[in-house]
CSV table of C-alpha atoms in Angstrom, one decimal:
chain,number,residue,atom,x,y,z
A,49,MET,CA,78.6,-67.5,-54.3
A,50,LEU,CA,76.7,-64.3,-56.2
A,51,SER,CA,76.3,-62.8,-59.1
A,52,LYS,CA,77.6,-59.1,-60.2
A,53,GLN,CA,73.7,-58.5,-60.9
A,54,GLU,CA,72.6,-60.3,-57.9
A,55,TYR,CA,74.6,-58.5,-55.4
A,56,GLU,CA,73.9,-55.5,-56.7
A,57,ALA,CA,70.3,-55.8,-57.0
A,58,ALA,CA,70.5,-56.0,-53.2
A,59,GLN,CA,72.2,-53.3,-52.7
A,60,LYS,CA,69.5,-51.4,-54.5
A,61,GLN,CA,66.4,-52.8,-52.5
A,62,THR,CA,69.0,-52.4,-48.9
A,63,ILE,CA,68.4,-48.4,-50.6
A,64,LYS,CA,65.4,-49.0,-51.1
A,65,PHE,CA,64.6,-49.9,-47.4
A,66,LEU,CA,66.7,-47.5,-45.6
A,67,GLU,CA,65.0,-44.5,-47.8
A,68,ARG,CA,61.6,-45.7,-46.9
A,69,ALA,CA,62.6,-45.5,-43.5
A,70,ASN,CA,63.7,-41.9,-43.6
A,71,ILE,CA,67.7,-43.1,-43.4
A,72,VAL,CA,70.5,-41.4,-45.6
A,73,LEU,CA,73.5,-43.0,-47.1
A,74,ILE,CA,75.3,-40.8,-48.9
A,75,GLU,CA,76.7,-42.1,-52.0
A,76,GLU,CA,79.9,-43.8,-51.0
A,77,GLU,CA,78.0,-45.3,-48.5
A,78,LYS,CA,75.4,-46.8,-50.6
A,79,LYS,CA,78.4,-48.5,-53.1
A,80,ALA,CA,79.7,-50.3,-49.8
A,81,ILE,CA,76.5,-52.0,-49.0
A,82,GLU,CA,77.7,-55.4,-48.0
A,83,VAL,CA,75.3,-58.0,-49.2
A,84,ALA,CA,76.4,-61.8,-46.8
A,85,ASP,CA,74.7,-64.5,-48.7
A,86,PHE,CA,77.2,-66.5,-45.8
A,87,GLY,CA,78.3,-69.0,-48.9
A,88,LEU,CA,74.6,-70.7,-48.8
A,89,GLY,CA,73.7,-69.0,-51.8
A,90,GLU,CA,69.8,-68.5,-50.9
A,91,LEU,CA,70.0,-64.6,-50.1
A,92,GLU,CA,66.6,-64.8,-49.6
A,93,GLN,CA,66.5,-66.9,-47.5
A,94,THR,CA,70.3,-67.1,-45.0
A,95,GLY,CA,71.1,-63.5,-45.2
A,96,LEU,CA,72.0,-60.0,-44.6
A,97,GLU,CA,72.9,-56.1,-45.5
A,98,VAL,CA,75.0,-54.2,-43.9
A,99,VAL,CA,76.6,-50.1,-43.6
A,100,VAL,CA,78.9,-49.8,-41.5
A,101,TYR,CA,79.1,-46.2,-40.1
A,102,ALA,CA,82.0,-46.3,-37.7
A,103,ASN,CA,84.6,-49.4,-36.5
A,104,THR,CA,87.2,-48.4,-34.7
A,105,SER,CA,89.4,-50.2,-32.3
A,106,ARG,CA,86.8,-49.5,-29.6
A,107,CYS,CA,83.6,-48.9,-31.3
A,108,CYS,CA,81.5,-49.4,-33.7
A,109,ALA,CA,78.6,-48.6,-35.6
A,110,LYS,CA,76.3,-49.8,-38.4
A,111,GLU,CA,72.6,-50.6,-39.8
A,112,LEU,CA,71.3,-53.6,-40.4
A,113,VAL,CA,69.1,-54.5,-43.4
A,114,LEU,CA,66.7,-57.6,-43.6
A,115,PHE,CA,64.4,-58.5,-46.3
A,116,PRO,CA,61.2,-60.2,-45.6
A,117,ARG,CA,62.0,-63.2,-43.7
A,118,GLN,CA,65.3,-63.0,-44.2
A,119,THR,CA,67.8,-64.8,-42.1
A,120,CYS,CA,70.8,-63.9,-39.9
A,121,PRO,CA,72.4,-67.5,-38.8
A,122,GLU,CA,73.0,-68.6,-35.4
A,123,HIS,CA,76.5,-67.0,-34.9
A,124,LEU,CA,78.6,-65.8,-32.0
A,125,HIS,CA,82.1,-63.1,-31.2
A,126,PRO,CA,84.3,-65.0,-29.6
A,127,ASP,CA,87.5,-62.9,-27.5
A,128,VAL,CA,90.0,-62.4,-30.2
A,129,ALA,CA,93.8,-62.0,-29.3
A,130,GLY,CA,92.8,-61.6,-25.9
A,131,GLU,CA,89.6,-58.7,-26.5
A,132,GLU,CA,86.5,-59.4,-24.8
A,133,GLY,CA,84.7,-60.9,-27.9
A,134,LYS,CA,81.9,-58.3,-29.7
A,135,GLU,CA,79.1,-56.6,-27.1
A,136,GLU,CA,76.2,-55.5,-29.3
A,137,THR,CA,73.0,-53.6,-28.9
A,138,PHE,CA,70.8,-54.3,-31.7
A,139,ARG,CA,67.9,-51.1,-31.7
A,140,CYS,CA,64.7,-51.7,-34.4
A,141,ARG,CA,64.0,-48.8,-36.7
A,142,TRP,CA,61.4,-50.0,-39.2
A,143,GLY,CA,59.3,-53.5,-39.2
A,144,GLU,CA,60.0,-56.5,-37.1
A,145,VAL,CA,62.6,-58.5,-36.1
A,146,TYR,CA,61.9,-61.8,-34.0
A,147,LEU,CA,65.6,-62.3,-32.3
A,148,TYR,CA,66.8,-65.3,-30.2
A,149,VAL,CA,68.8,-65.9,-27.9
A,150,PRO,CA,70.0,-69.2,-25.1
A,151,GLY,CA,67.0,-69.4,-22.0
A,152,GLU,CA,63.9,-70.6,-22.2
A,153,PRO,CA,62.4,-71.5,-25.7
A,154,ALA,CA,59.7,-70.4,-27.0
A,155,PRO,CA,56.3,-72.7,-27.5
A,156,ASP,CA,55.5,-71.3,-30.7
A,157,PRO,CA,58.7,-69.3,-32.8
A,158,LYS,CA,57.7,-66.6,-34.5
A,159,ALA,CA,60.8,-67.0,-36.9
A,160,LYS,CA,61.1,-70.4,-39.0
A,161,PRO,CA,64.4,-70.9,-39.8
A,162,PRO,CA,65.2,-72.1,-43.4
A,163,GLN,CA,63.8,-76.0,-43.4
A,164,ARG,CA,67.0,-77.7,-44.8
A,165,ARG,CA,68.9,-76.0,-42.5
A,166,LYS,CA,66.6,-76.1,-39.3
A,167,GLU,CA,69.8,-78.6,-37.3
A,168,HIS,CA,71.7,-75.6,-37.0
A,169,TYR,CA,69.3,-73.4,-34.7
A,170,THR,CA,69.8,-74.6,-31.7
A,171,VAL,CA,68.9,-71.4,-29.3
A,172,TRP,CA,65.5,-70.3,-29.3
A,173,HIS,CA,64.6,-68.5,-26.7
A,174,GLU,CA,62.7,-65.5,-28.3
A,175,ILE,CA,63.3,-61.7,-28.1
A,176,VAL,CA,60.6,-59.7,-30.1
A,177,LEU,CA,61.9,-55.9,-32.0
A,178,LYS,CA,60.1,-53.6,-33.0
A,179,PRO,CA,60.7,-50.2,-33.5
A,180,GLY,CA,62.2,-48.2,-30.6
A,181,GLN,CA,63.1,-51.8,-29.0
A,182,GLN,CA,66.6,-52.4,-28.6
A,183,TYR,CA,68.3,-55.9,-26.6
A,184,THR,CA,72.0,-55.5,-25.9
A,185,LEU,CA,73.5,-59.3,-26.0
A,186,SER,CA,76.0,-60.0,-24.3
A,187,PRO,CA,79.7,-60.9,-25.5
A,188,ILE,CA,79.7,-64.8,-26.5
A,189,THR,CA,76.1,-65.4,-26.8
A,190,LYS,CA,75.0,-67.3,-29.6
A,191,HIS,CA,72.7,-65.6,-31.9
A,192,TRP,CA,69.9,-65.2,-35.0
A,193,PHE,CA,68.2,-63.1,-36.4
A,194,GLN,CA,64.8,-62.9,-38.8
A,195,ALA,CA,62.5,-60.2,-40.0
A,196,GLY,CA,59.3,-60.3,-39.9
A,197,ASP,CA,57.3,-60.4,-43.2
A,198,GLN,CA,57.7,-56.0,-44.2
A,199,GLY,CA,61.8,-56.9,-43.5
A,200,ALA,CA,63.5,-54.8,-40.3
A,201,ILE,CA,66.2,-52.3,-40.5
A,202,VAL,CA,68.2,-52.8,-36.9
A,203,SER,CA,70.5,-50.4,-36.1
A,204,GLU,CA,73.6,-52.0,-33.8
A,205,PHE,CA,76.1,-50.6,-31.9
A,206,SER,CA,78.9,-51.7,-30.4
A,207,THR,CA,82.1,-52.8,-29.5
A,208,ILE,CA,84.7,-53.4,-32.3
A,209,SER,CA,84.1,-55.7,-35.2
A,210,ARG,CA,85.7,-58.3,-36.4
A,211,ASP,CA,83.2,-60.3,-38.5
A,212,GLU,CA,85.9,-62.6,-39.9
A,213,PHE,CA,86.0,-64.5,-36.1
A,214,ASP,CA,82.5,-65.1,-35.8
A,215,ILE,CA,81.6,-68.8,-35.5
A,216,PHE,CA,78.4,-69.4,-36.9
A,217,THR,CA,76.5,-73.0,-35.9
A,218,ASP,CA,75.9,-73.9,-39.2
A,219,PRO,CA,79.1,-75.8,-40.1
A,220,ASP,CA,78.8,-75.0,-44.0
A,221,ILE,CA,78.6,-70.6,-43.3
A,222,LYS,CA,81.7,-69.1,-44.6
A,223,ARG,CA,80.9,-65.2,-43.3
A,224,ALA,CA,83.4,-63.7,-46.9
A,225,THR,CA,80.8,-63.5,-49.6
A,226,GLU,CA,81.3,-64.0,-52.7
A,227,VAL,CA,80.7,-62.0,-55.9
A,228,GLY,CA,81.7,-63.6,-59.3
A,229,LYS,CA,85.5,-65.1,-58.8
A,230,GLN,CA,85.9,-62.5,-55.9
A,231,THR,CA,86.4,-62.9,-52.1
A,232,ILE,CA,83.9,-59.9,-50.1
B,216,MET,CA,68.2,-24.0,-14.3
B,217,LEU,CA,65.2,-25.1,-16.4
B,218,SER,CA,61.9,-25.2,-14.1
B,219,LYS,CA,59.8,-28.2,-14.1
B,220,GLN,CA,58.5,-26.8,-17.7
B,221,GLU,CA,60.7,-25.2,-19.1
B,222,TYR,CA,61.9,-29.5,-19.0
B,223,GLU,CA,58.8,-30.8,-19.7
B,224,ALA,CA,58.1,-28.6,-22.8
B,225,ALA,CA,61.7,-29.4,-24.2
B,226,GLN,CA,61.9,-32.5,-24.4
B,227,LYS,CA,58.2,-32.6,-26.1
B,228,GLN,CA,59.6,-30.4,-28.4
B,229,THR,CA,62.2,-32.6,-28.7
B,230,ILE,CA,59.9,-35.7,-29.6
B,231,LYS,CA,58.9,-33.6,-32.2
B,232,PHE,CA,62.1,-33.1,-33.6
B,233,LEU,CA,62.4,-37.2,-33.5
B,234,GLU,CA,59.5,-38.2,-35.3
B,235,ARG,CA,59.5,-35.4,-37.8
B,236,ALA,CA,63.0,-37.8,-38.8
B,237,ASN,CA,60.6,-40.8,-38.0
B,238,ILE,CA,62.8,-41.6,-35.1
B,239,VAL,CA,60.8,-44.0,-32.8
B,240,LEU,CA,61.1,-43.6,-29.6
B,241,ILE,CA,59.6,-45.8,-26.7
B,242,GLU,CA,57.3,-44.1,-23.8
B,243,GLU,CA,59.4,-44.7,-21.2
B,244,GLU,CA,62.8,-43.0,-23.6
B,245,LYS,CA,60.3,-40.3,-24.2
B,246,LYS,CA,60.3,-40.1,-20.3
B,247,ALA,CA,64.2,-40.4,-20.1
B,248,ILE,CA,64.8,-37.6,-22.4
B,249,GLU,CA,67.6,-35.7,-21.2
B,250,VAL,CA,67.3,-31.7,-21.3
B,251,ALA,CA,71.1,-29.8,-20.4
B,252,ASP,CA,70.7,-26.2,-20.4
B,253,PHE,CA,75.0,-26.3,-18.6
B,254,GLY,CA,73.6,-24.5,-16.0
B,255,LEU,CA,73.6,-21.4,-17.4
B,256,GLY,CA,69.8,-21.1,-18.0
B,257,GLU,CA,70.3,-19.9,-21.5
B,258,LEU,CA,68.2,-23.5,-23.4
B,259,GLU,CA,67.4,-21.4,-26.7
B,260,GLN,CA,71.2,-20.3,-27.2
B,261,THR,CA,73.3,-23.1,-25.4
B,262,GLY,CA,72.0,-26.3,-25.1
B,263,LEU,CA,71.3,-30.3,-26.2
B,264,GLU,CA,68.8,-32.3,-25.9
B,265,VAL,CA,69.8,-36.4,-25.4
B,266,VAL,CA,67.9,-39.5,-26.3
B,267,VAL,CA,71.3,-42.5,-24.5
B,268,TYR,CA,69.9,-45.4,-26.2
B,269,ALA,CA,72.7,-47.9,-25.0
B,270,ASN,CA,75.7,-47.1,-22.1
B,271,THR,CA,77.3,-50.0,-20.9
B,272,SER,CA,81.2,-49.8,-19.6
B,273,ARG,CA,82.6,-50.8,-23.8
B,274,CYS,CA,80.2,-48.5,-25.9
B,275,CYS,CA,76.9,-46.4,-26.3
B,276,ALA,CA,75.0,-44.5,-28.6
B,277,LYS,CA,72.5,-41.5,-28.0
B,278,GLU,CA,70.2,-39.3,-30.9
B,279,LEU,CA,71.6,-35.0,-29.9
B,280,VAL,CA,68.7,-33.0,-30.5
B,281,LEU,CA,69.8,-29.4,-31.0
B,282,PHE,CA,67.4,-26.8,-31.6
B,283,PRO,CA,67.1,-24.1,-34.5
B,284,ARG,CA,71.0,-22.9,-33.4
B,285,GLN,CA,71.3,-24.4,-30.6
B,286,THR,CA,74.8,-25.0,-29.4
B,287,CYS,CA,77.0,-27.3,-26.8
B,288,PRO,CA,78.9,-25.6,-25.8
B,289,GLU,CA,83.2,-26.1,-25.9
B,290,HIS,CA,84.4,-29.3,-24.3
B,291,LEU,CA,87.0,-32.3,-24.7
B,292,HIS,CA,86.7,-35.6,-22.8
B,293,PRO,CA,89.7,-36.6,-21.0
B,294,ASP,CA,90.7,-40.3,-19.3
B,295,VAL,CA,89.2,-41.2,-16.6
B,296,ALA,CA,90.4,-43.2,-14.0
B,297,GLY,CA,93.7,-44.7,-16.5
B,298,GLU,CA,90.8,-45.5,-19.6
B,299,GLU,CA,91.6,-43.8,-22.7
B,300,GLY,CA,88.7,-40.3,-23.1
B,301,LYS,CA,85.8,-40.9,-24.9
B,302,GLU,CA,85.9,-41.3,-29.0
B,303,GLU,CA,83.1,-40.4,-30.9
B,304,THR,CA,81.5,-39.9,-34.0
B,305,PHE,CA,78.9,-38.1,-34.7
B,306,ARG,CA,76.1,-38.6,-37.8
B,307,CYS,CA,73.7,-36.3,-39.0
B,308,ARG,CA,70.5,-37.6,-39.5
B,309,TRP,CA,68.5,-34.1,-40.1
B,310,GLY,CA,69.3,-30.4,-40.2
B,311,GLU,CA,72.7,-29.3,-40.5
B,312,VAL,CA,75.2,-29.1,-38.2
B,313,TYR,CA,78.1,-27.7,-38.4
B,314,LEU,CA,80.8,-28.7,-35.6
B,315,TYR,CA,84.7,-26.7,-34.3
B,316,VAL,CA,87.2,-28.9,-33.8
B,317,PRO,CA,91.5,-27.1,-33.3
B,318,GLY,CA,92.6,-26.9,-37.1
B,319,GLU,CA,92.4,-24.1,-39.2
B,320,PRO,CA,89.8,-21.9,-38.3
B,321,ALA,CA,87.0,-21.3,-41.0
B,322,PRO,CA,87.7,-17.7,-42.1
B,323,ASP,CA,83.7,-17.1,-42.3
B,324,PRO,CA,81.9,-19.5,-39.3
B,325,LYS,CA,79.0,-20.4,-40.5
B,326,ALA,CA,78.4,-21.0,-36.3
B,327,LYS,CA,77.9,-17.8,-34.3
B,328,PRO,CA,78.3,-19.2,-30.4
B,329,PRO,CA,76.1,-17.1,-28.2
B,330,GLN,CA,77.4,-13.3,-28.2
B,331,ARG,CA,78.5,-13.1,-24.4
B,332,ARG,CA,80.4,-15.9,-23.6
B,333,LYS,CA,82.0,-15.9,-27.6
B,334,GLU,CA,85.5,-15.8,-25.7
B,335,HIS,CA,84.8,-19.4,-24.3
B,336,TYR,CA,84.8,-20.9,-28.0
B,337,THR,CA,88.7,-21.6,-29.2
B,338,VAL,CA,88.1,-23.9,-31.6
B,339,TRP,CA,87.4,-23.0,-35.2
B,340,HIS,CA,88.2,-25.3,-37.1
B,341,GLU,CA,84.7,-26.1,-39.6
B,342,ILE,CA,83.6,-29.4,-40.6
B,343,VAL,CA,80.3,-29.0,-42.2
B,344,LEU,CA,77.5,-32.0,-41.1
B,345,LYS,CA,74.0,-33.1,-43.5
B,346,PRO,CA,72.3,-36.3,-43.3
B,347,GLY,CA,74.0,-39.2,-43.9
B,348,GLN,CA,77.7,-37.1,-43.3
B,349,GLN,CA,79.5,-37.4,-39.8
B,350,TYR,CA,82.9,-37.6,-38.8
B,351,THR,CA,84.9,-39.0,-36.0
B,352,LEU,CA,86.2,-36.8,-33.1
B,353,SER,CA,89.9,-38.5,-31.2
B,354,PRO,CA,90.1,-38.0,-27.6
B,355,ILE,CA,90.8,-35.3,-26.0
B,356,THR,CA,89.5,-32.7,-28.7
B,357,LYS,CA,88.1,-29.1,-27.7
B,358,HIS,CA,85.1,-29.4,-29.5
B,359,TRP,CA,81.6,-27.6,-29.9
B,360,PHE,CA,78.8,-26.9,-32.4
B,361,GLN,CA,75.6,-25.5,-33.6
B,362,ALA,CA,72.2,-26.2,-34.9
B,363,GLY,CA,71.4,-24.8,-38.7
B,364,ASP,CA,68.8,-22.9,-39.1
B,365,GLN,CA,65.9,-25.9,-38.6
B,366,GLY,CA,68.1,-27.8,-35.9
B,367,ALA,CA,69.6,-31.1,-36.4
B,368,ILE,CA,69.4,-34.9,-34.6
B,369,VAL,CA,73.2,-35.8,-34.6
B,370,SER,CA,73.4,-39.6,-33.5
B,371,GLU,CA,76.5,-39.5,-31.5
B,372,PHE,CA,78.4,-43.3,-31.9
B,373,SER,CA,80.6,-43.7,-28.7
B,374,THR,CA,82.9,-45.4,-26.2
B,375,ILE,CA,81.3,-44.9,-22.6
B,376,SER,CA,79.7,-42.2,-21.6
B,377,ARG,CA,80.7,-39.9,-18.7
B,378,ASP,CA,79.3,-37.1,-18.7
B,379,GLU,CA,80.1,-35.6,-15.2
B,380,PHE,CA,84.0,-36.0,-16.3
B,381,ASP,CA,83.6,-33.6,-19.6
B,382,ILE,CA,85.4,-30.5,-19.2
B,383,PHE,CA,84.5,-27.1,-21.0
B,384,THR,CA,85.8,-24.5,-21.4
B,385,ASP,CA,83.5,-21.5,-20.8
B,386,PRO,CA,83.8,-22.1,-16.3
B,387,ASP,CA,80.5,-21.0,-15.6
B,388,ILE,CA,79.1,-24.7,-17.6
B,389,LYS,CA,78.1,-26.8,-15.0
B,390,ARG,CA,77.4,-30.3,-17.0
B,391,ALA,CA,74.3,-30.9,-14.3
B,392,THR,CA,70.9,-29.6,-15.6
B,393,GLU,CA,69.2,-28.3,-12.3
B,394,VAL,CA,65.4,-28.2,-12.1
B,395,GLY,CA,64.0,-26.7,-9.6
B,396,LYS,CA,65.1,-27.4,-7.6
B,397,GLN,CA,66.2,-31.1,-7.9
B,398,THR,CA,69.8,-31.8,-10.0
B,399,ILE,CA,69.6,-33.9,-13.7
């Protein structure tokens, strides 16, 4: 759970990151920034800040902000109601991000998952994304990512986003964020 | 038709615009910037510069650059092979863009289409997009757009892009650009 203060502080921090990269939001978008702590209550380590630009039945675009060394935990996007799972392209806009997918494990990975949760990180093939670099993930592919020491901004271009169906490796994770007594 | 020199000069100009807005491309993307003159040979008036980030069978993301007062001429995206036509969200990132769609015509539109081709501009409902503002177009909707005096950068988030099927109002238009003796 995050307190309202923590949630709003993370929104403000996200706005600063985006401004530094010259990415402009309108006021409504600033207020609607989603702060996801994945129910673990350790936002600095495990979390993600999200601006949803568009999410229709056919396609979706988001800006993802990661604070320094913040990790989006391992998950996949399953088929939903007979429709193929989400396909995503991650494009690094600012900072540096380390993305992990199935395949040959990195011998010396640049990211370190939160120590207590390491067992729930099972894919270790490393893709390093710097500004202008991108990677397209097929549906039903386990993945996780962590920002470098400066944080990162990543544009996500995808098919429809239905986060509530995401399957996380860590059984403690809840995708919806609780803020005070509200679930967002 | 554009000469190779004109094509490359427009690519360089596009890179300058993107750099000014802090949008980073890798070298391969810079070389692959598409300059579209729509077969009219009047690129300054009628044209569009395009960076395709991703274009899969399911979704597509592009950066569109318009030079000052450059116009992307009126067209629509039809159904193709039984699949619903392209759905597009235009998000202004830099500069200002005037988008026209069917509906109540603007009494004093901010854009002026190239004078000789005015008859081929038939939709006049005006949407002004400044940085952070966006608009989602349904499939099979006629539209055209022009940049303001400083030019514009517009992110396009969409379903699959198959430009070769686009239907233009102006019968003189050819979507593929001829560069010297090559068609791109």
